[in-house]
Structure formats: structure tokens, C-alpha cells
Short mmCIF file of C-alpha atoms in Angstrom, two decimals:
data_model
loop_
_atom_site.label_atom_id
_atom_site.label_comp_id
_atom_site.label_asym_id
_atom_site.label_seq_id
_atom_site.Cartn_x
_atom_site.Cartn_y
_atom_site.Cartn_z
CA MET A 1 17.88 -58.07 86.51
CA GLU A 2 15.25 -60.65 85.54
CA LEU A 3 15.45 -62.31 88.95
CA LEU A 4 15.31 -58.95 90.76
CA VAL A 5 12.13 -58.06 88.86
CA ALA A 6 10.71 -61.45 89.84
CA VAL A 7 11.49 -60.95 93.55
CA LEU A 8 9.96 -57.46 93.61
CA ALA A 9 6.87 -58.57 91.68
CA GLY A 10 6.32 -61.52 94.01
CA PHE A 11 6.64 -59.30 97.08
CA ALA A 12 4.27 -56.61 95.79
CA VAL A 13 1.41 -58.87 94.76
CA ALA A 14 1.61 -61.13 97.83
CA ALA A 15 1.43 -58.13 100.16
CA VAL A 16 -1.96 -57.24 98.68
CA THR A 17 -3.39 -60.69 98.03
CA ALA A 18 -2.36 -62.95 100.95
CA PRO A 19 -4.63 -61.28 103.56
CA VAL A 20 -7.74 -62.21 101.55
CA GLY A 21 -6.67 -65.80 100.87
CA ILE A 22 -5.15 -65.32 97.41
CA SER A 23 -1.55 -66.23 96.69
CA GLY A 24 -0.99 -63.49 94.12
CA ALA A 25 -0.19 -65.85 91.27
CA VAL A 26 -3.07 -64.49 89.20
CA LEU A 27 -1.33 -61.11 88.98
CA LEU A 28 2.06 -62.68 88.25
CA LEU A 29 0.89 -64.31 85.02
CA PRO A 30 1.01 -60.96 83.17
CA VAL A 31 4.49 -60.32 84.63
CA GLN A 32 5.78 -63.61 83.25
CA ILE A 33 4.12 -63.26 79.85
CA SER A 34 4.73 -59.56 79.22
CA ALA A 35 7.77 -58.54 81.29
CA LEU A 36 9.75 -61.78 81.35
CA GLY A 37 8.76 -63.08 77.90
CA MET A 38 7.80 -66.59 79.03
CA HIS A 39 5.35 -68.75 77.07
CA GLY A 40 3.58 -72.10 76.96
CA PRO A 41 2.49 -74.32 79.86
CA ALA A 42 5.77 -73.48 81.62
CA VAL A 43 4.14 -70.17 82.62
CA SER A 44 1.48 -72.00 84.60
CA ALA A 45 4.02 -74.40 86.11
CA THR A 46 6.29 -71.54 87.17
CA ASN A 47 3.36 -69.80 88.83
CA LEU A 48 2.60 -72.95 90.79
CA LEU A 49 6.25 -73.08 91.88
CA TYR A 50 5.80 -69.53 93.18
CA ASN A 51 2.83 -70.72 95.22
CA VAL A 52 4.76 -73.65 96.67
CA VAL A 53 7.45 -71.28 97.95
CA ALA A 54 5.33 -68.26 98.89
CA THR A 55 2.23 -69.82 100.44
CA PRO A 56 3.44 -71.86 103.48
CA LEU A 57 4.59 -68.88 105.57
CA GLY A 58 1.38 -66.95 105.07
CA LEU A 59 -0.73 -70.07 105.63
CA SER A 60 1.05 -70.90 108.88
CA ARG A 61 0.41 -67.37 110.14
CA LEU A 62 -3.27 -67.56 109.21
CA VAL A 63 -3.68 -70.97 110.84
CA ARG A 64 -2.51 -69.56 114.16
CA THR A 65 -5.03 -66.71 114.00
CA ALA A 66 -7.96 -68.68 112.57
CA ARG A 67 -8.20 -71.89 114.58
CA GLY A 68 -10.95 -74.48 114.34
CA HIS A 69 -11.03 -75.03 110.58
CA GLY A 70 -8.97 -78.23 110.37
CA THR A 71 -11.80 -80.31 108.91
CA GLU A 72 -12.55 -77.71 106.25
CA MET A 73 -8.87 -77.51 105.30
CA LEU A 74 -8.65 -81.30 104.99
CA VAL A 75 -11.80 -81.53 102.83
CA ALA A 76 -10.49 -78.84 100.48
CA ALA A 77 -7.04 -80.45 100.22
CA VAL A 78 -8.34 -83.94 99.44
CA ALA A 79 -10.72 -82.62 96.79
CA ALA A 80 -7.94 -80.59 95.15
CA VAL A 81 -5.53 -83.48 94.49
CA PRO A 82 -7.14 -85.29 91.50
CA CYS A 83 -8.50 -82.04 90.08
CA ALA A 84 -5.05 -80.46 90.04
CA VAL A 85 -3.71 -83.34 87.91
CA ALA A 86 -6.65 -82.98 85.53
CA GLY A 87 -6.09 -79.23 85.28
CA ALA A 88 -2.43 -79.67 84.35
CA ALA A 89 -3.43 -82.17 81.65
CA VAL A 90 -5.91 -79.68 80.19
CA ARG A 91 -3.23 -76.97 80.13
CA VAL A 92 -0.68 -78.98 78.14
CA THR A 93 -3.32 -80.04 75.61
CA TRP A 94 -6.30 -77.80 74.83
CA LEU A 95 -5.06 -74.71 76.68
CA SER A 96 -1.64 -74.90 75.03
CA ASP A 97 -3.17 -72.64 72.37
CA PRO A 98 -2.16 -69.09 73.50
CA ALA A 99 -5.47 -67.60 72.35
CA HIS A 100 -7.49 -70.09 74.40
CA PHE A 101 -5.28 -69.51 77.43
CA ARG A 102 -5.46 -65.71 77.31
CA ALA A 103 -9.24 -65.77 76.79
CA LEU A 104 -9.77 -68.03 79.81
CA LEU A 105 -7.40 -65.92 81.88
CA ALA A 106 -9.30 -62.74 80.97
CA VAL A 107 -12.68 -64.26 81.87
CA LEU A 108 -11.42 -65.62 85.20
CA MET A 109 -9.82 -62.33 86.18
CA LEU A 110 -12.91 -60.30 85.33
CA GLY A 111 -15.10 -62.65 87.35
CA MET A 112 -12.75 -62.64 90.33
CA GLY A 113 -12.33 -58.88 90.25
CA ALA A 114 -16.05 -58.22 90.06
CA ARG A 115 -16.74 -60.58 92.94
CA LEU A 116 -14.14 -58.90 95.16
CA LEU A 117 -15.45 -55.43 94.32
CA VAL A 118 -19.11 -56.12 95.11
CA VAL A 119 -18.89 -58.60 97.99
CA ARG A 120 -19.82 -57.30 101.42
CA ARG A 121 -18.41 -58.26 104.76
CA ALA A 122 -19.97 -61.51 105.96
CA ARG A 123 -22.19 -61.36 109.03
CA ALA A 124 -20.97 -64.55 110.71
CA ALA A 125 -17.78 -66.57 110.83
CA ALA A 126 -19.12 -69.77 112.35
CA PRO A 127 -20.09 -72.78 110.24
CA PRO A 128 -23.79 -73.71 110.11
CA PRO A 129 -25.04 -75.45 113.25
CA PRO A 130 -25.76 -79.17 113.18
CA ASP A 131 -29.29 -80.30 112.43
CA THR A 132 -30.64 -81.58 115.76
CA ARG A 133 -33.38 -83.55 113.98
CA GLY A 134 -30.90 -85.94 112.43
CA GLY A 135 -30.30 -84.04 109.20
CA THR A 136 -27.05 -83.91 107.29
CA ARG A 137 -26.39 -80.20 107.07
CA PRO A 138 -22.69 -80.42 108.11
CA ARG A 139 -22.07 -83.25 105.64
CA ASP A 140 -23.88 -81.34 102.90
CA GLY A 141 -21.69 -78.35 103.70
CA ARG A 142 -18.54 -80.45 103.38
CA SER A 143 -19.75 -81.86 100.07
CA LEU A 144 -20.33 -78.39 98.67
CA LEU A 145 -16.94 -77.26 99.93
CA ALA A 146 -15.28 -80.27 98.27
CA LEU A 147 -17.06 -79.51 95.01
CA ALA A 148 -16.03 -75.85 95.13
CA ALA A 149 -12.42 -76.66 96.08
CA GLY A 150 -12.18 -79.30 93.35
CA GLY A 151 -13.45 -76.91 90.71
CA ALA A 152 -11.07 -74.20 91.91
CA ALA A 153 -8.17 -76.66 91.80
CA LEU A 154 -9.03 -77.76 88.27
CA PHE A 155 -8.99 -74.22 86.90
CA GLY A 156 -6.22 -73.15 89.26
CA ALA A 157 -3.81 -75.83 88.07
CA ALA A 158 -4.70 -75.25 84.42
CA VAL A 159 -4.12 -71.50 84.57
CA GLY A 160 -1.41 -71.62 87.22
CA ILE A 161 -3.07 -69.62 89.99
CA GLY A 162 -3.51 -72.41 92.52
CA GLY A 163 -7.26 -72.11 93.02
CA GLY A 164 -7.47 -70.01 96.17
CA SER A 165 -8.10 -66.87 94.15
CA LEU A 166 -11.22 -68.56 92.77
CA LEU A 167 -12.35 -70.23 95.98
CA SER A 168 -11.90 -67.31 98.39
CA PRO A 169 -14.33 -64.87 96.67
CA LEU A 170 -16.85 -67.70 96.32
CA LEU A 171 -16.71 -68.57 100.03
CA ILE A 172 -16.93 -64.91 101.05
CA GLY A 173 -19.59 -63.80 98.58
CA ALA A 174 -21.78 -66.88 98.14
CA ALA A 175 -21.32 -68.75 101.43
CA GLY A 176 -21.04 -65.68 103.66
CA TRP A 177 -17.72 -66.62 105.26
CA LEU A 178 -15.55 -64.00 106.94
CA THR A 179 -12.31 -63.28 105.11
CA ALA A 180 -10.12 -64.87 107.81
CA ARG A 181 -12.01 -68.17 107.63
CA ALA A 182 -12.10 -68.21 103.84
CA ALA A 183 -8.43 -67.25 103.58
CA VAL A 184 -7.09 -70.24 105.50
CA VAL A 185 -9.16 -72.75 103.48
CA ALA A 186 -8.39 -71.00 100.19
CA LEU A 187 -4.63 -70.94 100.83
CA THR A 188 -4.76 -74.62 101.81
CA THR A 189 -6.38 -75.33 98.45
CA THR A 190 -3.77 -73.20 96.69
CA LEU A 191 -0.84 -74.99 98.33
CA THR A 192 -2.23 -78.47 97.65
CA THR A 193 -3.09 -77.63 94.06
CA SER A 194 0.31 -76.10 93.49
CA VAL A 195 2.33 -79.02 94.85
CA VAL A 196 0.31 -81.62 92.95
CA GLY A 197 0.01 -79.52 89.78
CA LEU A 198 3.72 -78.70 89.71
CA THR A 199 4.55 -82.38 90.02
CA ALA A 200 2.17 -83.18 87.17
CA TYR A 201 3.66 -80.52 84.89
CA ALA A 202 7.20 -81.75 85.53
CA LEU A 203 6.12 -85.33 84.84
CA PHE A 204 4.29 -84.38 81.63
CA ASP A 205 7.39 -82.54 80.43
CA ARG A 206 9.60 -85.53 81.23
CA ILE A 207 7.45 -88.06 79.36
CA GLY A 208 6.63 -85.71 76.48
CA PHE A 209 2.89 -85.53 77.08
CA GLY A 210 1.24 -82.48 75.54
CA ALA A 211 2.84 -79.20 74.54
CA ALA A 212 6.33 -78.18 75.63
CA PRO A 213 7.86 -76.59 77.58
CA ALA A 214 5.75 -77.73 80.52
CA ALA A 215 8.38 -77.81 83.27
CA PRO A 216 8.73 -74.60 85.28
CA ASP A 217 11.52 -72.05 85.03
CA TRP A 218 13.00 -72.96 88.39
CA SER A 219 15.09 -69.81 88.92
CA VAL A 220 12.24 -67.42 88.09
CA GLY A 221 9.73 -69.41 90.12
CA LEU A 222 11.97 -69.50 93.19
CA ALA A 223 12.69 -65.77 92.89
CA LEU A 224 8.98 -64.99 92.62
CA GLY A 225 8.31 -67.25 95.59
CA ALA A 226 11.01 -65.70 97.78
CA GLY A 227 9.53 -62.26 97.24
CA GLY A 228 6.03 -63.62 97.75
CA ALA A 229 6.90 -65.29 101.05
CA LEU A 230 8.07 -61.98 102.51
CA GLY A 231 5.22 -60.06 100.92
CA SER A 232 2.58 -62.36 102.40
CA LEU A 233 3.85 -61.76 105.93
CA VAL A 234 3.92 -57.99 105.39
CA GLY A 235 0.42 -58.07 103.88
CA ILE A 236 -1.10 -60.05 106.73
CA ARG A 237 0.42 -57.63 109.26
CA LEU A 238 -0.77 -54.65 107.19
CA SER A 239 -4.32 -56.00 107.05
CA ARG A 240 -4.60 -55.74 110.84
CA HIS A 241 -4.21 -51.97 110.57
CA LEU A 242 -6.14 -51.30 107.36
CA GLY A 243 -8.97 -53.83 107.74
CA GLU A 244 -10.43 -56.19 105.15
CA GLN A 245 -12.44 -53.86 102.94
CA PRO A 246 -9.67 -51.54 101.60
CA LEU A 247 -7.42 -54.46 100.66
CA ARG A 248 -10.32 -56.33 99.07
CA PHE A 249 -11.29 -53.30 97.00
CA LEU A 250 -7.70 -52.66 95.89
CA LEU A 251 -7.25 -56.29 94.89
CA GLY A 252 -10.55 -56.37 93.03
CA ALA A 253 -9.62 -53.23 91.09
CA LEU A 254 -6.18 -54.59 90.13
CA ILE A 255 -7.55 -57.91 88.94
CA THR A 256 -10.41 -56.29 87.02
CA VAL A 257 -8.15 -53.85 85.18
CA THR A 258 -5.73 -56.62 84.27
CA GLY A 259 -8.60 -58.79 83.03
CA VAL A 260 -9.90 -55.94 80.85
CA VAL A 261 -6.45 -55.48 79.29
CA TYR A 262 -6.23 -59.18 78.44
CA LEU A 263 -9.77 -59.28 77.08
CA VAL A 264 -9.08 -56.31 74.81
CA GLY A 265 -5.94 -58.09 73.58
CA VAL A 266 -7.89 -61.26 72.81
CA LEU A 267 -10.63 -59.38 70.93
CA HIS A 268 -8.06 -57.59 68.82
#
């Protein structure tokens, strides 16, 4: 029954979140903590395992429909690697305190939800044009992307959400990217962060660094990921009929409500 719940939960959240560049892991944290009774850094590690299984299919589909962003994907992936290791280290030390973890989770979810609810459709999908006077606008843009992806990976690995759920709203709302362009870069960041972060958690558990358990629950993570892989394909197909705005609003509302519930729990 536990694995069936995991499969269904993974499918449901991925169907809503994958089309806007979010793996769905942020909404699976409450499922693990409340419904499945998991605790400690293993919750974050299991969420990253979900991302490793669920993200590649959706990412491959997005790559085929959003060509021309190879450089941006590479920049985001390279920036995510060291930050993912650092994020896992923070989780097994300072964030091993459940109160600290729940408070950070509530703040992140409220911020993400608010951003998704208020952001408007971007006016242009193309990257900024090169500076014909010899400037460095493209390089500056890559530097800012690397900084944003690194920060998203740091928090994403620590909480267990991968980072795309933080990066995608930022790219859409602050940088003015279209959802399709932001989604492929955000999911690339999520997959890189998840692979590296999961490896770090398993290593920390093996050598006894920080709080235990830090290794993922492999059966739950794989079940979540199997459902998520199917859900992401359904969600991407669904988005072609519904459009971006309804899915973005629904996702923003779900994340905001969940964040409010966690914040109320922390305050009480």
C-alpha cells in the first residue's frame, strides 16, 4: 500500500509540475513526512532519487520541443555540481533539526507559490542579442544564470527538491523567459542537482558524516519516480491543450497552500 501511494503521488504532482519546469519533488516532501512517516535527511535524499528517475523522460521531451538552449543547459549543470554537494552537507548538519527544516521548507514554498501566482507570460523567448560594440552581455547573462542555478542547487539539494522549482519561477518572473525555455534549463538543473546530491547523501551516510539516516529509502524513491516519469509525460501533453497560465496558477495555489500549512505548524 505504501508503494502504491508513492506511485500515485508521484504521478499526480509530476503531471502538474513538469510542464513549468518543476519536478514535483517540492509537493512530495509533505507526502513523505505526513503520509509515509519518513524523517531526517533521508527525506531529502529520497526526493532526489525521485527526481533522478522521474526527470529524464520529461527533460528529453522538452529538449526536442525547445531547441537551441544547449549552452544555457551546460552552464546551469556545471554551476549546480559543487553547490549540490554543499547543500547535502548543510542538510545533514544544521538542517537536521526538524524545526529548522520545516521552517525553511515553509518559506521556500510560500515564495515559490507567490511567484508562480503573480508572474505574467513573458514577452520574448529569445536570449538577449550580442553587444555589437564589443560588450559582454552574453557572458554577463551566463554568469547570472550560473549564479542563479548554483543558488537553486544549493537549496534544492538541502531541501530535496532539486532546484528547478526555485530556478524556473526566477527565470520566468525576473528574467522574462517563456515557460518552455525556462523549463528545459530548470529541469537540467534539477537532474544534475539530484544525481550529485543523491550521491553525496549516500556517501555521507556511509562514512557517518552528519545526522542519520541520510541514505534514501530506495523502494519509496523508485516508486515515486516511476509515477513521476509517467506523470511528467502526461502533464507535458496536457499543457499543449490547456496552455501555460492555468497550470501555472494551479501549481502556485497548491504550493502556497502547502507552505501556509507548514508555516502554521512551525509557529505552533
